[in-house]
Short mmCIF file of C-alpha atoms in Angstrom, two decimals:
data_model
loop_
_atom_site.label_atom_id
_atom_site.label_comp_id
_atom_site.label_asym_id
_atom_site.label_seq_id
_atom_site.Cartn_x
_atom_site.Cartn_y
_atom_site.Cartn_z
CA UNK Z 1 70.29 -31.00 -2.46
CA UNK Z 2 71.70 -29.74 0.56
CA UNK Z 3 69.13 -28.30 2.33
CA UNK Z 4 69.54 -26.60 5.78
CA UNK Z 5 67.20 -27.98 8.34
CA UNK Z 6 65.14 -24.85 8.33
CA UNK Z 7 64.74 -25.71 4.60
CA UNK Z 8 64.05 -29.52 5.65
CA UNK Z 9 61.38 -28.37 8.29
CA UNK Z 10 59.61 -26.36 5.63
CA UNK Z 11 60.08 -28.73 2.75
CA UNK Z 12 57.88 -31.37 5.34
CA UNK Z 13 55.82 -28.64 6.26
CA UNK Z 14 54.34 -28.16 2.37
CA UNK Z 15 54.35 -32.04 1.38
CA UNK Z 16 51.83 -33.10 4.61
CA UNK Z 17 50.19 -29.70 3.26
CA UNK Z 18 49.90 -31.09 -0.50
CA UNK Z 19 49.08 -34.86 0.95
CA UNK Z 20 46.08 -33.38 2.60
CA UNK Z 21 44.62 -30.38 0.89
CA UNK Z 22 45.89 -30.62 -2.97
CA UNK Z 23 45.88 -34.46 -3.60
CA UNK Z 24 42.23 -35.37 -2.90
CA UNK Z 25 41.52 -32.27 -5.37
CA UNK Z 26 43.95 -32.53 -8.33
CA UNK Z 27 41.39 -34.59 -10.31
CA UNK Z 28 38.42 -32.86 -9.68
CA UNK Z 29 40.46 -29.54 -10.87
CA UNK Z 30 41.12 -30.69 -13.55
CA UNK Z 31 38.31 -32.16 -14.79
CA UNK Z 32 35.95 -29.39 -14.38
CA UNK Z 33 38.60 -26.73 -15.12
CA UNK Z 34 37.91 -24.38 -11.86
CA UNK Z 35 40.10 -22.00 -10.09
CA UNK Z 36 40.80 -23.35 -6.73
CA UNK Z 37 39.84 -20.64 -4.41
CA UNK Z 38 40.29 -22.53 -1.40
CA UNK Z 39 44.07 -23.37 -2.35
CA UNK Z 40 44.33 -19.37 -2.74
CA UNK Z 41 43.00 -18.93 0.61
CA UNK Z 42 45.65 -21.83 2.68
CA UNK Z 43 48.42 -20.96 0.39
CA UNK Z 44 47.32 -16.96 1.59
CA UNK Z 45 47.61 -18.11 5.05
CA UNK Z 46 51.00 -20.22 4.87
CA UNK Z 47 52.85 -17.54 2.88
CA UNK Z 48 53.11 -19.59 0.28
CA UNK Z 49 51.68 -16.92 -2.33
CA UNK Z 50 53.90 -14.14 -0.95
CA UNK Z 51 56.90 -15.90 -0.07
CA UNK Z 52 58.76 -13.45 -1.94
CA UNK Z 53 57.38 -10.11 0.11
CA UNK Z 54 60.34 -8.59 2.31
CA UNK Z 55 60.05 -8.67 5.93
CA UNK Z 56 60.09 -5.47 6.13
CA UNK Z 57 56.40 -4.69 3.79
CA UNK Z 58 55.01 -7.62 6.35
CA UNK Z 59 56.14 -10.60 4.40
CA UNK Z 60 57.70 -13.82 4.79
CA UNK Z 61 60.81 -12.72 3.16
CA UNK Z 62 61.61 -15.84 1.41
CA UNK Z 63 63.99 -17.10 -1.47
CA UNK Z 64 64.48 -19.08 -4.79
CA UNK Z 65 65.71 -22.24 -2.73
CA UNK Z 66 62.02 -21.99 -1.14
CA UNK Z 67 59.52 -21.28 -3.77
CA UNK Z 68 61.36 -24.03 -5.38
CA UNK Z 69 60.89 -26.53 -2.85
CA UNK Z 70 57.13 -25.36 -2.20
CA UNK Z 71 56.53 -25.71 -6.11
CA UNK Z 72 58.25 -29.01 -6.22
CA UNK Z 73 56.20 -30.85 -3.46
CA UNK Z 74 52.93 -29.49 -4.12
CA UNK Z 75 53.50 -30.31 -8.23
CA UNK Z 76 53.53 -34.50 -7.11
CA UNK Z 77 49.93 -34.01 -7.13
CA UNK Z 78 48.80 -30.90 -9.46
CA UNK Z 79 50.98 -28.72 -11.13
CA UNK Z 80 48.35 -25.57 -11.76
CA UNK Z 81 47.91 -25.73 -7.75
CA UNK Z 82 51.89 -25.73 -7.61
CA UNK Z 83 51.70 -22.46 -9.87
CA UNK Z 84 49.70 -20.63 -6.84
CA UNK Z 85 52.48 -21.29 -4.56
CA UNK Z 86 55.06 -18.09 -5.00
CA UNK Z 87 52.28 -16.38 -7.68
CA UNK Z 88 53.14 -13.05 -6.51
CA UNK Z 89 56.79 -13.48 -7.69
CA UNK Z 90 56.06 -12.00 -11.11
CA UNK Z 91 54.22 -9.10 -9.58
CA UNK Z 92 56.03 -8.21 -6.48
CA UNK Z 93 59.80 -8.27 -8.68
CA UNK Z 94 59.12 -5.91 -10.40
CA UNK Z 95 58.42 -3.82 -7.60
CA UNK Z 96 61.52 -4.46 -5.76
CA UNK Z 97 63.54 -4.35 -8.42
CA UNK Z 98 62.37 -1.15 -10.23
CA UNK Z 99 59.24 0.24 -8.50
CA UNK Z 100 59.16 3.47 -6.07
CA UNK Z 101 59.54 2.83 -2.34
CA UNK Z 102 55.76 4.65 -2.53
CA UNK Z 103 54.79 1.51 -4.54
CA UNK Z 104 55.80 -0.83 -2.82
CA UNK Z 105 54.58 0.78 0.29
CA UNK Z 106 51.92 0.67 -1.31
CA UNK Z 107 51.17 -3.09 -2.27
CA UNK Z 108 53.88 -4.95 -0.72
CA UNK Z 109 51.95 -4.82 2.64
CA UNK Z 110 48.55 -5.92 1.46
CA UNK Z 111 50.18 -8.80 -0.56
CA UNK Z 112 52.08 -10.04 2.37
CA UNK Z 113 48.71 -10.18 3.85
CA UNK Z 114 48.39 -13.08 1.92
CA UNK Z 115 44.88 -14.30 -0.58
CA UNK Z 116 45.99 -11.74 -3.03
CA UNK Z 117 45.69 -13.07 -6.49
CA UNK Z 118 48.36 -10.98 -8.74
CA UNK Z 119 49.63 -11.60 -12.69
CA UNK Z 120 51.72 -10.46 -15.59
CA UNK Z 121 50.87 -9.42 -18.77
CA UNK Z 122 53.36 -10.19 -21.30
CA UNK Z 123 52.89 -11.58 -24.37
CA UNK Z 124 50.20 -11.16 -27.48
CA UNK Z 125 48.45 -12.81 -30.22
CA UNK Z 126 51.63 -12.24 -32.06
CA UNK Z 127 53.90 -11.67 -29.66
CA UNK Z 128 55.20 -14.47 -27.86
CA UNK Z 129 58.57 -15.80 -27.95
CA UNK Z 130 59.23 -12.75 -29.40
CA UNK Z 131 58.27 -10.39 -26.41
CA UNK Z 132 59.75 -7.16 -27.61
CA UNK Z 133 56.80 -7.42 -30.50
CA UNK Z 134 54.22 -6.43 -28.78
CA UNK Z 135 51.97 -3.85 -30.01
CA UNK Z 136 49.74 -2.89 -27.10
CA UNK Z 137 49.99 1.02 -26.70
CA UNK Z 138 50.46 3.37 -23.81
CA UNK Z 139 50.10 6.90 -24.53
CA UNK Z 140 50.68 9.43 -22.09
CA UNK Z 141 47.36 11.76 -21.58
CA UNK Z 142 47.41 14.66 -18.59
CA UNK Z 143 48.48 12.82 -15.40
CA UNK Z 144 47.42 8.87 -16.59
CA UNK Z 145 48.01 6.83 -19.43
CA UNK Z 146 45.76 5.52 -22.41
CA UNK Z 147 45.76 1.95 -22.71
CA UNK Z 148 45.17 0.13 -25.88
CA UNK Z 149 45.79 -3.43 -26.83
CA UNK Z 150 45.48 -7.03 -26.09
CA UNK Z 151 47.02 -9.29 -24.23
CA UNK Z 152 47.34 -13.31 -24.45
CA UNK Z 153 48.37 -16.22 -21.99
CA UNK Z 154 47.75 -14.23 -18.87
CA UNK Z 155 47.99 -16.32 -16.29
CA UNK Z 156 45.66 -16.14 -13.55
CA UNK Z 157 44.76 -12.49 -14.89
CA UNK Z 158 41.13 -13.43 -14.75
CA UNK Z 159 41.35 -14.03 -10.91
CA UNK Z 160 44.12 -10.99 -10.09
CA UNK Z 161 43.14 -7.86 -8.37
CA UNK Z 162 46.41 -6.09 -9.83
CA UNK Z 163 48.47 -6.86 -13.14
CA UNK Z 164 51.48 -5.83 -14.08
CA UNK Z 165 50.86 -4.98 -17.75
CA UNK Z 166 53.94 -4.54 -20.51
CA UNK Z 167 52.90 -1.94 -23.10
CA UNK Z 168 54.85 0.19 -25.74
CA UNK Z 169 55.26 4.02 -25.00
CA UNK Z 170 57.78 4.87 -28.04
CA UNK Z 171 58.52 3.23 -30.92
CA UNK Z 172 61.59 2.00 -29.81
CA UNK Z 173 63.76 -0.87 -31.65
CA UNK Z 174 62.83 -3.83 -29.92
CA UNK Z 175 62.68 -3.87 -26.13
CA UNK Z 176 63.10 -0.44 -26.18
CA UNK Z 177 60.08 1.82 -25.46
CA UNK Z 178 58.10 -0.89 -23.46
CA UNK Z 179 57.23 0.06 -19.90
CA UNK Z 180 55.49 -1.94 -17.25
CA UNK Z 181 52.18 -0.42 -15.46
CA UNK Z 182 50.23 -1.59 -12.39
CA UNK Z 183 46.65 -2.33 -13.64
CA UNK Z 184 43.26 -2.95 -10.98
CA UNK Z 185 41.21 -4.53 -13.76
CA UNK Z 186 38.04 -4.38 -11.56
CA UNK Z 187 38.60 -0.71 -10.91
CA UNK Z 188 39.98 0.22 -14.66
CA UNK Z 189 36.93 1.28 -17.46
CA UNK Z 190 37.97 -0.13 -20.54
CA UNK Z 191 39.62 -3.37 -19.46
CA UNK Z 192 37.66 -6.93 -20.11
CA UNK Z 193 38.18 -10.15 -20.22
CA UNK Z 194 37.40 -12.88 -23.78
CA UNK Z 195 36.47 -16.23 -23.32
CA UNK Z 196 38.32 -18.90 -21.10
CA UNK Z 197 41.29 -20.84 -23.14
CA UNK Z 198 40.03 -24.40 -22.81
CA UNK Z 199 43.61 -25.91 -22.02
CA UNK Z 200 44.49 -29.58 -22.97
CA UNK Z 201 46.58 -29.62 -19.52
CA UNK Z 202 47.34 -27.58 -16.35
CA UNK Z 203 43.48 -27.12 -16.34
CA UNK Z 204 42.75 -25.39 -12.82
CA UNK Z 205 44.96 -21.88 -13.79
CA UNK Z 206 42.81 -19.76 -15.99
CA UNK Z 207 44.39 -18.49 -19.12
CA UNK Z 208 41.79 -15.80 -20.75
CA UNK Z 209 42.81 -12.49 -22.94
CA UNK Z 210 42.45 -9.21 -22.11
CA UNK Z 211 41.68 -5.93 -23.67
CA UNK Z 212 42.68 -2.51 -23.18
CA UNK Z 213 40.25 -0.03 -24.65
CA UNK Z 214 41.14 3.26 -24.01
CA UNK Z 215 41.56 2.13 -20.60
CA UNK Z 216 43.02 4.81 -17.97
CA UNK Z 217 46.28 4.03 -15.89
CA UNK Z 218 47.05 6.87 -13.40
CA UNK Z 219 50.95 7.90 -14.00
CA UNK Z 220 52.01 7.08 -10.62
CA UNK Z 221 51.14 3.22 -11.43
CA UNK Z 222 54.36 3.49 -14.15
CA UNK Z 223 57.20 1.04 -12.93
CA UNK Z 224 60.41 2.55 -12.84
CA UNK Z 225 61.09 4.47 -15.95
CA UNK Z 226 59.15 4.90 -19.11
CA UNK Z 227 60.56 2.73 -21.99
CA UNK Z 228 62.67 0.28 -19.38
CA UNK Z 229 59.69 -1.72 -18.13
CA UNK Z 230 61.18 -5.15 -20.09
CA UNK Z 231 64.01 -5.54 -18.22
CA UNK Z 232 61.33 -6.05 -14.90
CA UNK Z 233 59.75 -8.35 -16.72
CA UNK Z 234 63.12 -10.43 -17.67
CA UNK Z 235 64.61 -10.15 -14.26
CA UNK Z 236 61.17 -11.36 -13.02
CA UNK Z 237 61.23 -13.99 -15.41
CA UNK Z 238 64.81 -15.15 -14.81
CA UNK Z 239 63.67 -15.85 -10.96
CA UNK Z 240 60.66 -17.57 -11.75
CA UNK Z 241 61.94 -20.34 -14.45
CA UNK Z 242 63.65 -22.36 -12.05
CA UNK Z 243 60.72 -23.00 -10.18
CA UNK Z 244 58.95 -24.84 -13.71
CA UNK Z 245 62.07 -26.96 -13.36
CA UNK Z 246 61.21 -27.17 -9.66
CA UNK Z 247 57.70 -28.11 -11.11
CA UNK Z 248 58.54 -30.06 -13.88
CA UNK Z 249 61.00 -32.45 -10.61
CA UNK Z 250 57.95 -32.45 -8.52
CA UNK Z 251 55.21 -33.72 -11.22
CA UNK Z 252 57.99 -35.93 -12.46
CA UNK Z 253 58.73 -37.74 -9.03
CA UNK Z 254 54.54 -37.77 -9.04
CA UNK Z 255 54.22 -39.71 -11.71
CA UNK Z 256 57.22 -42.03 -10.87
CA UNK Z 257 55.90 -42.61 -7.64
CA UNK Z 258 52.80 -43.75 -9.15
CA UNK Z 259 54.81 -46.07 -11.74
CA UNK Z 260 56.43 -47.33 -9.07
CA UNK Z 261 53.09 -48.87 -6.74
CA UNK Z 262 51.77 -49.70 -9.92
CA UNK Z 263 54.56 -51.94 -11.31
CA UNK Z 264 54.02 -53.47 -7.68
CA UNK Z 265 50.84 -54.59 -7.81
CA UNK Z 266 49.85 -55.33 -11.57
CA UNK Z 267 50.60 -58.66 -12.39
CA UNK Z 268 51.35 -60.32 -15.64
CA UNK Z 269 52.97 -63.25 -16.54
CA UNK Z 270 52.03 -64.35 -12.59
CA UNK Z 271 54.42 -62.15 -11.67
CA UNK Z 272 54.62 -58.21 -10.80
CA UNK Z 273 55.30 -56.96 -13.95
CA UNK Z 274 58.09 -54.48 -11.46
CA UNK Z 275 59.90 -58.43 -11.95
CA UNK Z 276 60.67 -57.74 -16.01
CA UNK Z 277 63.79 -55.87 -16.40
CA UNK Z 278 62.00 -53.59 -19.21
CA UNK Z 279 60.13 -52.16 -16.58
CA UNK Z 280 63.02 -51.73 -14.13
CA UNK Z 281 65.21 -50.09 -16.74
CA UNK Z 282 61.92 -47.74 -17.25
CA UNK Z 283 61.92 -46.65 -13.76
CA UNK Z 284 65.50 -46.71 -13.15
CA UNK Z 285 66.04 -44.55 -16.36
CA UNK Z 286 63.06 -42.14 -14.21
CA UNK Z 287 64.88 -41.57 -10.97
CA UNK Z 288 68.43 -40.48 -12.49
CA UNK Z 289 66.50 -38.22 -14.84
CA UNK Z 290 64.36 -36.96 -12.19
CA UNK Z 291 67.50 -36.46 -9.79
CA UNK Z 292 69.46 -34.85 -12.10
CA UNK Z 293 66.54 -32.55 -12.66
CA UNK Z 294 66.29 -31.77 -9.36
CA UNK Z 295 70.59 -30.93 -8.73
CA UNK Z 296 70.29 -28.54 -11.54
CA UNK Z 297 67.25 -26.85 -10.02
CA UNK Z 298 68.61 -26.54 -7.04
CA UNK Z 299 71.90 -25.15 -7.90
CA UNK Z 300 70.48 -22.47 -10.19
CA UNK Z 301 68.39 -22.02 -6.52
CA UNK Z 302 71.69 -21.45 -4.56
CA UNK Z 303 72.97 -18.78 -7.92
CA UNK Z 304 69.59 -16.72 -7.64
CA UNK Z 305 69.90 -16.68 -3.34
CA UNK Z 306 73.60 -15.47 -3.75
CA UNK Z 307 72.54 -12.99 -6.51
CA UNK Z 308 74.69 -13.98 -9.13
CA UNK Z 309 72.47 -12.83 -11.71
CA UNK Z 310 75.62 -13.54 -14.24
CA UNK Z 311 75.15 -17.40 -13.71
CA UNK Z 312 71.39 -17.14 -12.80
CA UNK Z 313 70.31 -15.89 -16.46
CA UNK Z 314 71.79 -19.37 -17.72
CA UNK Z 315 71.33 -21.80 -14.90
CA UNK Z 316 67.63 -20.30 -15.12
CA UNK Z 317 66.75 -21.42 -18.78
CA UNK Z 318 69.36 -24.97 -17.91
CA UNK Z 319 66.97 -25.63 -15.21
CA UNK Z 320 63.91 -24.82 -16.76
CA UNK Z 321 64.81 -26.55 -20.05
CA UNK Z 322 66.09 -29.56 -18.73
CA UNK Z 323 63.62 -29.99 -16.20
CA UNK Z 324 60.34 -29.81 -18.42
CA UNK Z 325 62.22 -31.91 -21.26
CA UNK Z 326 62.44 -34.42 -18.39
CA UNK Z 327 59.06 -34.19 -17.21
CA UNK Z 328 57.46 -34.85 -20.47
CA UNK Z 329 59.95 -38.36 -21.16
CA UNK Z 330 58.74 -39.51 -17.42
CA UNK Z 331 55.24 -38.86 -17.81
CA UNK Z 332 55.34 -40.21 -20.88
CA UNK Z 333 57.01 -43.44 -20.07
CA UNK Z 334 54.97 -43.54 -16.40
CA UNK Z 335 51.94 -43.79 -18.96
CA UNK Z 336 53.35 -46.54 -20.89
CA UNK Z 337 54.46 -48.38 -17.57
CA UNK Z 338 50.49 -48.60 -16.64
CA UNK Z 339 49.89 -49.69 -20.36
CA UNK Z 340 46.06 -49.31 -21.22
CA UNK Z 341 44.95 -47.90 -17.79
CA UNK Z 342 47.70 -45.10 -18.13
CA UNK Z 343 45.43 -43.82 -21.35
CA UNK Z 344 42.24 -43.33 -19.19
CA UNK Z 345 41.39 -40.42 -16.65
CA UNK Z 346 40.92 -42.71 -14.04
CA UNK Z 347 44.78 -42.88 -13.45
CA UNK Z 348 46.39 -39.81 -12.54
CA UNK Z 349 49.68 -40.62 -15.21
CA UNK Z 350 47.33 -39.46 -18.13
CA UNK Z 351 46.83 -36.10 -16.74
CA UNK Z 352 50.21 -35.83 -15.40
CA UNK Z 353 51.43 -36.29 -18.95
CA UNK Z 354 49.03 -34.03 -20.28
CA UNK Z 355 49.99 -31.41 -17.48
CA UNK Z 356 54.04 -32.06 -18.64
CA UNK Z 357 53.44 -30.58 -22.09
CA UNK Z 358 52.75 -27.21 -21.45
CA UNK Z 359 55.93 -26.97 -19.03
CA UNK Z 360 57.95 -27.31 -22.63
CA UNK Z 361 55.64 -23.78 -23.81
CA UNK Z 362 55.04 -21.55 -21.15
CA UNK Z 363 58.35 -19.63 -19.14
CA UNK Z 364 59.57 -19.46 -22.86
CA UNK Z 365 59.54 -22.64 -25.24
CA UNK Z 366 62.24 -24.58 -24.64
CA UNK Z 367 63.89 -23.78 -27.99
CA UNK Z 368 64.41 -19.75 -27.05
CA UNK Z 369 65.61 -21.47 -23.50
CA UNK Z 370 68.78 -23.02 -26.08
CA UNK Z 371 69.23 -19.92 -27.92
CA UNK Z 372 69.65 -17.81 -24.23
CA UNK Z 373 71.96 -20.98 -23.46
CA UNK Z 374 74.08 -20.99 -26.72
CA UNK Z 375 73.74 -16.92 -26.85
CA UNK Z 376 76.20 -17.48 -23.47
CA UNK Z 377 78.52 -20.11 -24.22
CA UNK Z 378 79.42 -18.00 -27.26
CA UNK Z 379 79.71 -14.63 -25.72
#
């Protein structure tokens, strides 16, 4: 990958981390479905949550290359702990990108603190490959906004002390007309929360809808200008889609490392069954898939660091495409490798697998990730 050894250092840094507070864990999570709080709290105090804060709000000022690698290591063992590492990306972007210097003055610093739990609210019941859809409304009322809608598949919302919510404020064609506001839900009348998604995998990062009733959102919480607040939310997005790829090469190499001490040990045959070429062709077919995962991660990594948001937009849906298509064929053949004891929860290759899926969903399906691809080649 061609890491520098400041890169290396903190690489080794987060896998003894993930060895020693998120493996003994990852099953528990996910089979009683609770936040981990005390992941919040270490990743709060390594930076891991704010790696994205600039140095100079009181942040670790870090880059692509290094959510990335965090994302990656601490995946091997549980993917929705992974997604806590760099959470604040989707919040603080926005901020950088588009917000006031009074905003960010205002947040940055107590999210570089670190423990902050922060989210963005995107899509909809019926909005959700197709962003631009959405119907919840903002309406402009003295000095604050109205707030009226619903929103679907927020990540994490549940937990976060501030959301960055996408709402229309003009009936513009498509993206047009949506702005992006900063919301407290615990401070805001009118916002609640529905019932908790019960999740098939990635069980550990609450998913529950929320709804705006004629909840009030004082003007100076706008980001950047009225009617623009979708293109934060796609240059947010563009950063963070590499790092499901860097997820997707992380839960991958989990599960191939488990494939690969089982194969050792069961016997069949009176033999390892790691002796039958099927199964070596399995695992050998793993580790090139896995590494050329991992090369495309990385480079779309080294695009976003160099800000070469022309090749980032791409590399970003490549990466994220590619690596979650991956994930799901590994897992899947990592279960088959165990045979009968990779179909029961007392393996970790069943819930890795079941984890894999929703990296092909969430980010953007991996079919609008081909049309953003194909959109480019035939510019």
């Amino acid at each position: 990958m061609g890491l520098t050894e400041e890169q290396l250092a903190f690489q080794d840094t987060v896998r003894r981390m993930a060895a020693k507070h998120v493996a003994p864990i990852a099953a528990e999570i996910d089979e009683t479905d609770r936040f981990p709080h005390e992941i919040v709290r270490l990743f709060g105090e390594m930076g891991l949550m704010q790696l994205w804060v600039p140095e100079r709000y009181g942040g670790p000022e870090g880059n692509l290359t290094m959510v990335c690698i965090a994302r990656e290591e601490i995946a091997r063992y549980s993917p929705a702990c992974s997604s806590i590492a760099g959470l604040n990306t989707m919040f603080v972007m926005p901020l950088i990108h588009f917000g006031s210097e009074e905003q960010r003055k205002k947040y940055l610093p107590e999210i570089a603190k670190g423990g902050v739990v922060t989210a963005i609210a995107i899509s909809e019941p019926q909005a959700g490959s197709d962003a631009s859809a959405l119907n919840t409304r903002a309406v402009k009322d003295g000095d604050s906004y109205k707030l009226n809608g619903r929103k679907q598949w927020c990540s994490y919302g549940v937990e976060a002390k501030y959301i960055v919510v996408m709402a229309r404020t003009s009936d513009g064609i498509g993206a047009d007309g949506i702005s992006a506001f900063i919301v407290e839900p615990a401070k805001t009348p009118g916002v609640t929360f529905g019932r908790h998604e019960r999740k098939m995998g990635y069980r550990g990062a609450p998913n529950t809808p929320i709804f705006f009733d004629n909840a009030r959102i004082p003007a100076e919480n706008l980001i950047g200008e009225e009617g623009k607040g979708f293109r934060s939310a796609m240059r947010a997005l563009d950063l963070n889609r590499p790092t499901i790829g860097a997820q997707a090469v992380g839960l991958a190499q989990g599960a191939m490392d488990a494939s690969i001490a089982y194969a050792k040990e069961r016997k069949q045959f009176k033999q390892p069954i790691a002796q039958f070429q099927g199964i070596q062709f399995m695992l050998a077919d793993m580790a090139m898939q896995i590494e050329a995962a991992r090369a495309l991660v990385y480079e779309c990594a080294r695009a976003g660091d160099a800000g070469d948001w022309k090749r980032l937009n791409t590399l970003a849906s490549m990466a994220k495409c590619f690596g979650s298509d991956m994930a799901m064929r590994v897992t899947t053949d990592a279960v088959q490798v165990f045979g009968g004891y990779g179909y029961v929860m007392d393996y970790p290759v069943e819930r890795m697998m079941r984890d894999a899926k929703l990296m092909q969903i969430f980010e953007g399906t991996n079919q609008i990730q081909r049309v953003v691809i194909a959109r480019d080649l035939l510019r």
